[in-house]
């Protein structure tokens, strides 16, 4: 018995990018679940963290930290998609 | 056994189960696409291999087919890994109890095979479970308690635990004194045998020691005195005419057809005159239309089921009669297509 009985289906299954995307989706869900649990735990302890986070307005200092982290993340995403520097 | 998964394992298993359910909902869309392309009961090829290629070519570019392929590949490869990872999170607190349940109690387990497994058992990682069926020191718990209960049960039609109990209503007697189960695995069917026939002495066998260890824990927790053996059901070596019922549940598609024939013959040998046989397994392809056969094959090929097709096309009634059984019936349970039950009686 072979897993390669049908060429189109097999080619899709061999696509590592799709499998990686699902692996990351699983990890993302685990983190989202954990965040929901964390919010529930803190609410039980008297800290309504979900509402506090939703309404939180970053200070100028906070914003600079967040902006810098986001730009770095976006640059990493672009770098992963374009040709590596040593091949330009 | 009472236990609580950690957040990581609980969330990951639930995610995989939900992915499988979501994936199954795409199947009607794919069937509709095939019909729209003119592929129906009349135009689909009679030969199954040819039909698989015919459908595969018709679905090039289909977003739904692509999604199902990606999702089922991911589930096939990862359900075992996720289950093992979830278990490893709770191992430190669970292990003392698991050891105690395995060593203290009335159920016995004899490992008669060790690593000397039949060739067919070593052919592939069954169900694509990482490391194979014995690939984790507590694989019986991982599969029986986590994968089967939290993943398989949530994306398989019907109540797979109730089905194990309900098929026993087909049996004509309640007074079985000694029951032999082929393919005990982690004991889900054995539990139902113990509940439905509380007076019976229950023996069970399986090739997987890791699965039998979990069955032993389950039995000991309930105070049941089962006799469990790691051996091949087709060659038990037990005394002839020493059982009243020989039965198995969802085992036949995990073995080659020549082994099914051998298990039928061994069951006949083990039964006392007047004893009964009840083997329950997957739906026979003869009961499915061409499209449903194609889906069954799709799931089997990519789900790590190397013997599915030969099991689904074996004439089980003829096999039972060839072994000597009479009053043979082989049919869907209560008119459904699944599970598929094969009953036989050993003449007085």
Tab-separated table of C-alpha atoms in Angstrom:
chain	number	residue	atom	x	y	z
A	1	UNK	CA	0.000	0.000	0.000
A	2	UNK	CA	1.336	3.383	-0.940
A	3	UNK	CA	0.515	6.922	0.125
A	4	UNK	CA	1.336	8.019	-3.423
A	5	UNK	CA	-1.577	6.448	-5.262
A	6	UNK	CA	-2.849	9.689	-6.722
A	7	UNK	CA	-0.473	12.353	-8.086
A	8	UNK	CA	-2.469	15.543	-7.478
A	9	UNK	CA	-3.476	14.711	-3.930
A	10	UNK	CA	0.040	13.468	-3.129
A	11	UNK	CA	1.661	16.664	-4.392
A	12	UNK	CA	-0.581	18.750	-2.143
A	13	UNK	CA	0.254	16.564	0.834
A	14	UNK	CA	3.977	16.908	0.171
A	15	UNK	CA	3.798	20.705	0.381
A	16	UNK	CA	5.734	21.498	3.571
A	17	UNK	CA	4.555	25.131	3.627
A	18	UNK	CA	0.937	24.032	4.046
A	19	UNK	CA	1.844	21.626	6.835
A	20	UNK	CA	3.938	24.290	8.524
A	21	UNK	CA	1.024	26.731	8.324
A	22	UNK	CA	-1.225	24.233	10.104
A	23	UNK	CA	1.414	23.506	12.719
A	24	UNK	CA	1.662	27.248	13.402
A	25	UNK	CA	-2.122	27.518	13.438
A	26	UNK	CA	-2.239	24.816	16.109
A	27	UNK	CA	0.342	26.633	18.207
A	28	UNK	CA	-1.505	29.913	17.691
A	29	UNK	CA	-4.718	28.320	18.921
A	30	UNK	CA	-2.959	26.909	21.994
A	31	UNK	CA	-1.736	30.419	22.783
A	32	UNK	CA	-5.176	31.973	22.207
A	33	UNK	CA	-6.703	29.319	24.449
A	34	UNK	CA	-4.087	30.094	27.068
A	35	UNK	CA	-4.816	33.799	26.884
A	36	UNK	CA	-8.536	33.148	27.377
A	37	UNK	CA	-7.719	30.928	30.351
A	38	UNK	CA	-5.378	33.571	31.760
A	39	UNK	CA	-8.086	36.217	31.485
A	40	UNK	CA	-10.573	33.918	33.205
A	41	UNK	CA	-8.132	33.127	36.019
A	42	UNK	CA	-7.308	36.782	36.618
A	43	UNK	CA	-10.988	37.728	36.524
A	44	UNK	CA	-11.618	35.085	39.201
A	45	UNK	CA	-8.907	36.818	41.236
A	46	UNK	CA	-10.717	40.139	40.915
A	47	UNK	CA	-8.699	41.600	38.042
A	48	UNK	CA	-10.919	42.232	35.010
A	49	UNK	CA	-7.921	41.992	32.733
A	50	UNK	CA	-9.837	41.478	29.473
A	51	UNK	CA	-11.583	44.817	29.790
A	52	UNK	CA	-8.433	46.494	31.079
A	53	UNK	CA	-6.444	45.267	28.062
A	54	UNK	CA	-9.187	46.163	25.587
A	55	UNK	CA	-9.382	49.725	26.874
A	56	UNK	CA	-5.707	50.261	27.525
A	57	UNK	CA	-4.243	53.266	25.671
A	58	UNK	CA	-0.479	52.889	25.302
A	59	UNK	CA	1.597	55.765	26.588
A	60	UNK	CA	4.082	57.373	24.210
A	61	UNK	CA	6.853	55.224	25.684
A	62	UNK	CA	4.713	52.080	25.355
A	63	UNK	CA	3.859	52.973	21.782
A	64	UNK	CA	7.500	53.350	20.791
A	65	UNK	CA	8.286	49.892	22.179
A	66	UNK	CA	5.291	48.306	20.460
A	67	UNK	CA	5.940	50.110	17.152
A	68	UNK	CA	9.573	49.020	17.111
A	69	UNK	CA	8.674	45.405	17.867
A	70	UNK	CA	5.996	45.349	15.158
A	71	UNK	CA	8.322	46.877	12.526
A	72	UNK	CA	10.947	44.270	13.377
A	73	UNK	CA	8.360	41.503	13.055
A	74	UNK	CA	7.107	42.851	9.711
A	75	UNK	CA	10.678	43.074	8.423
A	76	UNK	CA	11.308	39.479	9.426
A	77	UNK	CA	8.177	38.371	7.549
A	78	UNK	CA	9.269	40.234	4.401
A	79	UNK	CA	12.798	38.860	4.673
A	80	UNK	CA	11.442	35.351	4.854
A	81	UNK	CA	9.491	35.893	1.635
A	82	UNK	CA	12.086	37.648	-0.512
A	83	UNK	CA	15.397	36.314	-1.754
A	84	UNK	CA	18.025	36.087	0.988
A	85	UNK	CA	20.614	38.910	0.965
A	86	UNK	CA	23.493	36.639	0.034
A	87	UNK	CA	21.756	35.662	-3.219
A	88	UNK	CA	20.942	39.146	-4.504
B	1	UNK	CA	-9.311	6.778	35.342
B	2	UNK	CA	-9.597	10.325	36.539
B	3	UNK	CA	-7.015	12.717	35.121
B	4	UNK	CA	-6.804	16.280	33.934
B	5	UNK	CA	-4.874	17.402	30.884
B	6	UNK	CA	-2.765	20.522	31.056
B	7	UNK	CA	-3.913	23.566	29.100
B	8	UNK	CA	-1.476	22.965	26.239
B	9	UNK	CA	-2.461	19.355	25.627
B	10	UNK	CA	-6.175	19.974	26.114
B	11	UNK	CA	-6.198	22.867	23.645
B	12	UNK	CA	-4.051	21.098	21.035
B	13	UNK	CA	-6.159	17.899	21.002
B	14	UNK	CA	-9.378	19.908	20.811
B	15	UNK	CA	-7.972	21.901	17.893
B	16	UNK	CA	-7.071	18.753	15.971
B	17	UNK	CA	-10.508	17.257	16.613
B	18	UNK	CA	-12.187	20.427	15.375
B	19	UNK	CA	-9.993	20.473	12.265
B	20	UNK	CA	-11.071	16.916	11.462
B	21	UNK	CA	-14.758	17.784	11.854
B	22	UNK	CA	-14.335	20.907	9.720
B	23	UNK	CA	-12.522	18.875	7.079
B	24	UNK	CA	-15.297	16.280	6.908
B	25	UNK	CA	-17.800	19.041	6.142
B	26	UNK	CA	-15.939	19.735	2.890
B	27	UNK	CA	-16.651	16.280	1.539
B	28	UNK	CA	-20.179	17.018	0.266
B	29	UNK	CA	-18.795	20.010	-1.624
B	30	UNK	CA	-16.232	17.784	-3.295
B	31	UNK	CA	-18.881	15.202	-4.166
B	32	UNK	CA	-20.946	17.997	-5.716
B	33	UNK	CA	-17.925	19.126	-7.737
B	34	UNK	CA	-17.446	15.599	-9.060
B	35	UNK	CA	-21.097	15.328	-10.023
B	36	UNK	CA	-20.875	18.685	-11.774
B	37	UNK	CA	-17.946	17.295	-13.768
B	38	UNK	CA	-20.060	14.332	-14.826
B	39	UNK	CA	-18.564	11.765	-12.461
B	40	UNK	CA	-21.364	9.673	-11.011
B	41	UNK	CA	-22.217	6.058	-10.231
B	42	UNK	CA	-22.440	5.309	-13.962
B	43	UNK	CA	-19.336	7.153	-15.136
B	44	UNK	CA	-16.958	6.450	-12.260
B	45	UNK	CA	-14.597	3.619	-13.147
B	46	UNK	CA	-15.405	0.146	-11.846
B	47	UNK	CA	-11.776	-0.544	-11.000
B	48	UNK	CA	-10.959	1.156	-7.711
B	49	UNK	CA	-7.385	2.169	-8.549
B	50	UNK	CA	-8.551	3.572	-11.863
B	51	UNK	CA	-11.367	5.418	-10.035
B	52	UNK	CA	-8.923	7.000	-7.573
B	53	UNK	CA	-6.858	8.361	-10.468
B	54	UNK	CA	-10.009	9.482	-12.310
B	55	UNK	CA	-11.232	11.471	-9.288
B	56	UNK	CA	-7.768	12.820	-8.503
B	57	UNK	CA	-7.456	14.229	-12.026
B	58	UNK	CA	-10.956	15.735	-11.869
B	59	UNK	CA	-10.135	17.532	-8.623
B	60	UNK	CA	-6.980	19.305	-9.833
B	61	UNK	CA	-7.448	22.936	-8.834
B	62	UNK	CA	-10.326	22.249	-6.436
B	63	UNK	CA	-9.875	24.418	-3.324
B	64	UNK	CA	-11.985	22.029	-1.225
B	65	UNK	CA	-10.019	18.971	-2.314
B	66	UNK	CA	-6.802	20.822	-1.641
B	67	UNK	CA	-7.977	21.762	1.843
B	68	UNK	CA	-9.010	18.199	2.653
B	69	UNK	CA	-5.639	16.875	1.474
B	70	UNK	CA	-3.711	19.382	3.591
B	71	UNK	CA	-5.899	18.867	6.652
B	72	UNK	CA	-5.987	15.100	6.544
B	73	UNK	CA	-2.228	14.913	6.050
B	74	UNK	CA	-1.749	17.145	9.069
B	75	UNK	CA	-4.156	15.139	11.209
B	76	UNK	CA	-2.696	11.830	10.085
B	77	UNK	CA	0.843	12.800	10.980
B	78	UNK	CA	0.108	14.815	14.095
B	79	UNK	CA	-2.705	13.201	16.072
B	80	UNK	CA	-0.307	10.718	17.651
B	81	UNK	CA	2.304	13.347	18.345
B	82	UNK	CA	-0.193	15.710	19.935
B	83	UNK	CA	-1.596	12.905	22.083
B	84	UNK	CA	1.875	11.898	23.241
B	85	UNK	CA	2.802	15.505	24.027
B	86	UNK	CA	-0.416	15.986	26.024
B	87	UNK	CA	0.296	12.817	27.966
B	88	UNK	CA	3.915	13.759	28.659
B	89	UNK	CA	2.695	16.942	30.372
B	90	UNK	CA	0.798	14.901	32.975
B	91	UNK	CA	3.122	11.918	33.172
B	92	UNK	CA	4.846	12.874	36.457
B	93	UNK	CA	1.585	12.986	38.417
B	94	UNK	CA	-0.028	10.078	36.558
B	95	UNK	CA	2.792	7.559	36.460
B	96	UNK	CA	2.561	6.290	40.063
B	97	UNK	CA	-1.135	5.553	39.588
B	98	UNK	CA	-0.556	3.906	36.200
B	99	UNK	CA	2.125	1.666	37.686
B	100	UNK	CA	-0.071	0.766	40.629
B	101	UNK	CA	-3.052	-0.103	38.427
B	102	UNK	CA	-0.844	-2.287	36.272
B	103	UNK	CA	0.675	-4.216	39.143
B	104	UNK	CA	-2.120	-4.365	41.717
B	105	UNK	CA	-5.367	-6.059	40.859
B	106	UNK	CA	-6.957	-9.274	39.683
B	107	UNK	CA	-6.187	-8.984	35.947
B	108	UNK	CA	-3.117	-10.819	34.659
B	109	UNK	CA	-1.016	-10.097	31.581
B	110	UNK	CA	1.392	-12.551	29.967
B	111	UNK	CA	3.754	-11.302	27.268
B	112	UNK	CA	4.272	-14.364	25.100
B	113	UNK	CA	5.528	-12.676	21.931
B	114	UNK	CA	7.896	-9.940	23.025
B	115	UNK	CA	9.344	-8.456	19.845
B	116	UNK	CA	8.520	-11.543	17.761
B	117	UNK	CA	5.604	-9.868	16.032
B	118	UNK	CA	4.065	-11.156	12.784
B	119	UNK	CA	5.429	-9.501	9.669
B	120	UNK	CA	2.106	-7.808	8.928
B	121	UNK	CA	2.253	-5.915	12.224
B	122	UNK	CA	5.643	-4.441	11.327
B	123	UNK	CA	4.723	-3.355	7.813
B	124	UNK	CA	4.020	0.281	8.675
B	125	UNK	CA	3.251	2.659	11.519
B	126	UNK	CA	-0.372	1.673	12.011
B	127	UNK	CA	-2.706	4.699	11.827
B	128	UNK	CA	0.483	6.670	11.069
B	129	UNK	CA	1.031	6.814	14.825
B	130	UNK	CA	4.485	8.227	15.405
B	131	UNK	CA	6.875	5.435	16.342
B	132	UNK	CA	4.329	2.737	15.558
B	133	UNK	CA	1.642	1.167	17.688
B	134	UNK	CA	4.077	0.556	20.556
B	135	UNK	CA	5.973	3.771	19.914
B	136	UNK	CA	5.502	5.319	23.355
B	137	UNK	CA	5.999	3.690	26.759
B	138	UNK	CA	2.367	4.477	27.596
B	139	UNK	CA	0.936	4.215	24.094
B	140	UNK	CA	-2.092	2.305	25.423
B	141	UNK	CA	-3.096	5.228	27.602
B	142	UNK	CA	-2.214	7.772	24.895
B	143	UNK	CA	-4.349	6.034	22.289
B	144	UNK	CA	-7.127	4.659	24.476
B	145	UNK	CA	-7.746	7.615	26.759
B	146	UNK	CA	-6.580	10.596	24.699
B	147	UNK	CA	-6.626	9.867	20.957
B	148	UNK	CA	-9.627	7.533	20.974
B	149	UNK	CA	-11.798	9.398	23.472
B	150	UNK	CA	-10.875	12.998	22.674
B	151	UNK	CA	-10.119	12.828	18.944
B	152	UNK	CA	-11.515	9.741	17.184
B	153	UNK	CA	-14.818	9.730	19.096
B	154	UNK	CA	-15.438	13.362	18.158
B	155	UNK	CA	-15.039	12.947	14.430
B	156	UNK	CA	-16.501	9.482	13.874
B	157	UNK	CA	-20.222	9.031	13.242
B	158	UNK	CA	-22.342	7.842	16.160
B	159	UNK	CA	-21.311	6.943	19.696
B	160	UNK	CA	-18.370	4.622	19.151
B	161	UNK	CA	-18.512	3.387	22.756
B	162	UNK	CA	-22.252	2.661	22.743
B	163	UNK	CA	-21.807	0.792	19.456
B	164	UNK	CA	-19.434	-1.612	21.190
B	165	UNK	CA	-22.135	-2.450	23.725
B	166	UNK	CA	-25.085	-2.493	21.317
B	167	UNK	CA	-23.642	-5.067	18.901
B	168	UNK	CA	-23.619	-7.575	21.749
B	169	UNK	CA	-27.424	-7.549	21.627
B	170	UNK	CA	-27.097	-9.688	18.477
B	171	UNK	CA	-25.840	-12.635	20.476
B	172	UNK	CA	-28.410	-15.340	21.211
B	173	UNK	CA	-27.205	-16.208	24.706
B	174	UNK	CA	-26.530	-14.507	28.020
B	175	UNK	CA	-24.947	-17.509	29.732
B	176	UNK	CA	-21.455	-17.467	28.224
B	177	UNK	CA	-19.078	-18.890	30.809
B	178	UNK	CA	-15.809	-18.056	29.095
B	179	UNK	CA	-15.253	-15.387	26.415
B	180	UNK	CA	-12.193	-14.969	24.202
B	181	UNK	CA	-11.571	-11.551	22.684
B	182	UNK	CA	-9.230	-11.213	19.712
B	183	UNK	CA	-7.528	-7.801	19.522
B	184	UNK	CA	-8.230	-6.463	22.996
B	185	UNK	CA	-6.249	-3.262	22.441
B	186	UNK	CA	-6.747	-0.867	25.377
B	187	UNK	CA	-9.946	-2.615	26.498
B	188	UNK	CA	-12.820	-0.468	25.261
B	189	UNK	CA	-14.773	-3.433	23.866
B	190	UNK	CA	-13.605	-5.710	26.672
B	191	UNK	CA	-15.242	-3.334	29.156
B	192	UNK	CA	-18.569	-3.765	27.406
B	193	UNK	CA	-18.144	-7.552	27.418
B	194	UNK	CA	-17.510	-7.409	31.166
B	195	UNK	CA	-20.604	-5.269	31.744
B	196	UNK	CA	-22.975	-7.231	29.491
B	197	UNK	CA	-21.741	-10.670	30.603
B	198	UNK	CA	-20.735	-10.111	34.236
B	199	UNK	CA	-20.721	-13.826	35.001
B	200	UNK	CA	-18.266	-14.670	32.222
B	201	UNK	CA	-14.545	-15.261	32.548
B	202	UNK	CA	-12.924	-12.935	30.056
B	203	UNK	CA	-9.732	-13.679	28.169
B	204	UNK	CA	-8.168	-11.249	25.727
B	205	UNK	CA	-5.191	-11.140	23.388
B	206	UNK	CA	-3.429	-8.570	21.273
B	207	UNK	CA	-0.103	-8.101	19.510
B	208	UNK	CA	0.565	-4.818	21.288
B	209	UNK	CA	1.912	-5.064	24.804
B	210	UNK	CA	1.496	-1.323	25.327
B	211	UNK	CA	-2.226	-1.587	24.553
B	212	UNK	CA	-2.697	-4.614	26.779
B	213	UNK	CA	-1.017	-2.812	29.656
B	214	UNK	CA	-3.697	-0.148	29.452
B	215	UNK	CA	-6.426	-2.805	29.265
B	216	UNK	CA	-4.954	-4.318	32.409
B	217	UNK	CA	-5.111	-0.955	34.196
B	218	UNK	CA	-8.722	-0.457	33.107
B	219	UNK	CA	-9.713	-3.904	34.348
B	220	UNK	CA	-7.874	-3.566	37.642
B	221	UNK	CA	-9.456	-0.195	38.294
B	222	UNK	CA	-12.882	-1.852	37.995
B	223	UNK	CA	-11.871	-4.969	39.894
B	224	UNK	CA	-12.330	-7.206	36.842
B	225	UNK	CA	-10.249	-10.386	36.618
B	226	UNK	CA	-9.388	-10.605	32.947
B	227	UNK	CA	-6.665	-12.903	31.569
B	228	UNK	CA	-4.686	-10.970	28.978
B	229	UNK	CA	-2.065	-12.354	26.622
B	230	UNK	CA	0.279	-10.762	24.136
B	231	UNK	CA	0.011	-13.260	21.304
B	232	UNK	CA	-1.325	-13.636	17.775
B	233	UNK	CA	-5.046	-14.428	17.788
B	234	UNK	CA	-4.632	-16.710	14.781
B	235	UNK	CA	-2.409	-18.988	16.837
B	236	UNK	CA	-3.307	-18.748	20.520
B	237	UNK	CA	-2.137	-22.174	21.591
B	238	UNK	CA	-5.077	-22.386	24.017
B	239	UNK	CA	-7.004	-25.589	24.583
B	240	UNK	CA	-9.559	-26.507	21.920
B	241	UNK	CA	-13.273	-26.280	22.747
B	242	UNK	CA	-12.667	-24.165	25.840
B	243	UNK	CA	-14.678	-20.978	25.100
B	244	UNK	CA	-18.358	-20.184	24.571
B	245	UNK	CA	-17.896	-16.945	22.650
B	246	UNK	CA	-15.034	-15.659	20.484
B	247	UNK	CA	-15.384	-12.040	19.489
B	248	UNK	CA	-13.507	-9.024	18.157
B	249	UNK	CA	-14.318	-5.407	17.462
B	250	UNK	CA	-12.778	-3.285	14.671
B	251	UNK	CA	-9.786	-5.619	14.294
B	252	UNK	CA	-10.177	-7.345	10.919
B	253	UNK	CA	-9.158	-4.336	8.836
B	254	UNK	CA	-5.856	-4.232	10.727
B	255	UNK	CA	-4.797	-7.671	9.485
B	256	UNK	CA	-4.319	-9.333	6.081
B	257	UNK	CA	-7.187	-11.463	4.816
B	258	UNK	CA	-5.194	-14.685	5.150
B	259	UNK	CA	-4.893	-13.829	8.862
B	260	UNK	CA	-8.656	-13.195	9.048
B	261	UNK	CA	-9.218	-16.681	7.634
B	262	UNK	CA	-6.751	-18.063	10.180
B	263	UNK	CA	-8.528	-16.212	13.020
B	264	UNK	CA	-11.866	-17.644	11.891
B	265	UNK	CA	-10.377	-21.136	11.981
B	266	UNK	CA	-8.788	-20.504	15.383
B	267	UNK	CA	-12.080	-19.172	16.740
B	268	UNK	CA	-13.850	-22.316	15.537
B	269	UNK	CA	-11.211	-24.482	17.178
B	270	UNK	CA	-11.411	-22.597	20.473
B	271	UNK	CA	-15.209	-22.706	20.696
B	272	UNK	CA	-17.132	-25.411	22.446
B	273	UNK	CA	-19.899	-26.982	20.318
B	274	UNK	CA	-22.821	-24.555	20.501
B	275	UNK	CA	-20.493	-21.579	20.888
B	276	UNK	CA	-20.778	-18.279	19.017
B	277	UNK	CA	-18.564	-16.045	16.916
B	278	UNK	CA	-19.101	-12.284	16.614
B	279	UNK	CA	-16.606	-10.200	14.647
B	280	UNK	CA	-17.417	-6.510	14.093
B	281	UNK	CA	-15.520	-4.360	11.624
B	282	UNK	CA	-15.623	-1.696	8.934
B	283	UNK	CA	-18.294	-1.405	6.253
B	284	UNK	CA	-17.942	-3.811	3.357
B	285	UNK	CA	-17.399	-2.037	0.057
B	286	UNK	CA	-20.252	-4.089	-1.417
B	287	UNK	CA	-22.617	-1.987	0.725
B	288	UNK	CA	-21.210	1.334	-0.531
B	289	UNK	CA	-21.680	3.144	-3.816
B	290	UNK	CA	-18.654	4.056	-5.907
B	291	UNK	CA	-18.275	7.535	-4.419
B	292	UNK	CA	-18.456	6.237	-0.843
B	293	UNK	CA	-15.937	3.515	-1.639
B	294	UNK	CA	-13.648	6.210	-2.984
B	295	UNK	CA	-13.898	8.184	0.264
B	296	UNK	CA	-13.326	5.067	2.359
B	297	UNK	CA	-10.231	4.317	0.317
B	298	UNK	CA	-9.051	7.915	0.602
B	299	UNK	CA	-9.270	7.780	4.384
B	300	UNK	CA	-7.629	4.378	4.563
B	301	UNK	CA	-4.712	5.153	2.265
B	302	UNK	CA	-3.852	8.335	4.121
B	303	UNK	CA	-4.836	7.110	7.584
B	304	UNK	CA	-2.241	4.341	7.816
B	305	UNK	CA	-4.570	1.393	7.122
B	306	UNK	CA	-2.642	-0.972	4.838
B	307	UNK	CA	-5.198	-3.799	4.993
B	308	UNK	CA	-8.411	-1.768	4.711
B	309	UNK	CA	-9.237	-2.540	1.090
B	310	UNK	CA	-8.662	-6.275	1.328
B	311	UNK	CA	-10.724	-6.375	4.542
B	312	UNK	CA	-13.526	-4.330	2.997
B	313	UNK	CA	-13.731	-6.629	-0.015
B	314	UNK	CA	-13.410	-9.987	1.753
B	315	UNK	CA	-16.549	-12.115	1.811
B	316	UNK	CA	-16.725	-12.528	5.581
B	317	UNK	CA	-19.775	-14.775	5.484
B	318	UNK	CA	-17.970	-17.190	3.174
B	319	UNK	CA	-14.875	-17.026	5.373
B	320	UNK	CA	-16.948	-17.924	8.437
B	321	UNK	CA	-18.652	-20.818	6.611
B	322	UNK	CA	-15.288	-22.046	5.307
B	323	UNK	CA	-14.102	-22.188	8.920
B	324	UNK	CA	-17.061	-24.403	9.803
B	325	UNK	CA	-19.595	-21.943	11.218
B	326	UNK	CA	-23.315	-22.258	10.520
B	327	UNK	CA	-26.226	-19.804	10.747
B	328	UNK	CA	-23.781	-17.220	9.414
B	329	UNK	CA	-24.830	-13.597	8.936
B	330	UNK	CA	-22.626	-10.753	7.737
B	331	UNK	CA	-24.373	-7.395	7.485
B	332	UNK	CA	-24.576	-3.805	8.670
B	333	UNK	CA	-25.739	-3.544	12.264
B	334	UNK	CA	-29.488	-2.900	12.502
B	335	UNK	CA	-29.672	-1.979	8.836
B	336	UNK	CA	-26.939	0.661	9.044
B	337	UNK	CA	-23.772	0.486	6.989
B	338	UNK	CA	-21.553	0.752	10.073
B	339	UNK	CA	-20.540	-1.139	12.098
B	340	UNK	CA	-20.475	-4.350	10.076
B	341	UNK	CA	-21.170	-7.525	12.055
B	342	UNK	CA	-20.352	-11.107	11.201
B	343	UNK	CA	-21.982	-13.813	13.299
B	344	UNK	CA	-21.503	-17.575	13.216
B	345	UNK	CA	-22.467	-20.562	15.337
B	346	UNK	CA	-20.460	-23.698	15.988
B	347	UNK	CA	-22.731	-26.715	15.550
B	348	UNK	CA	-23.499	-28.886	18.601
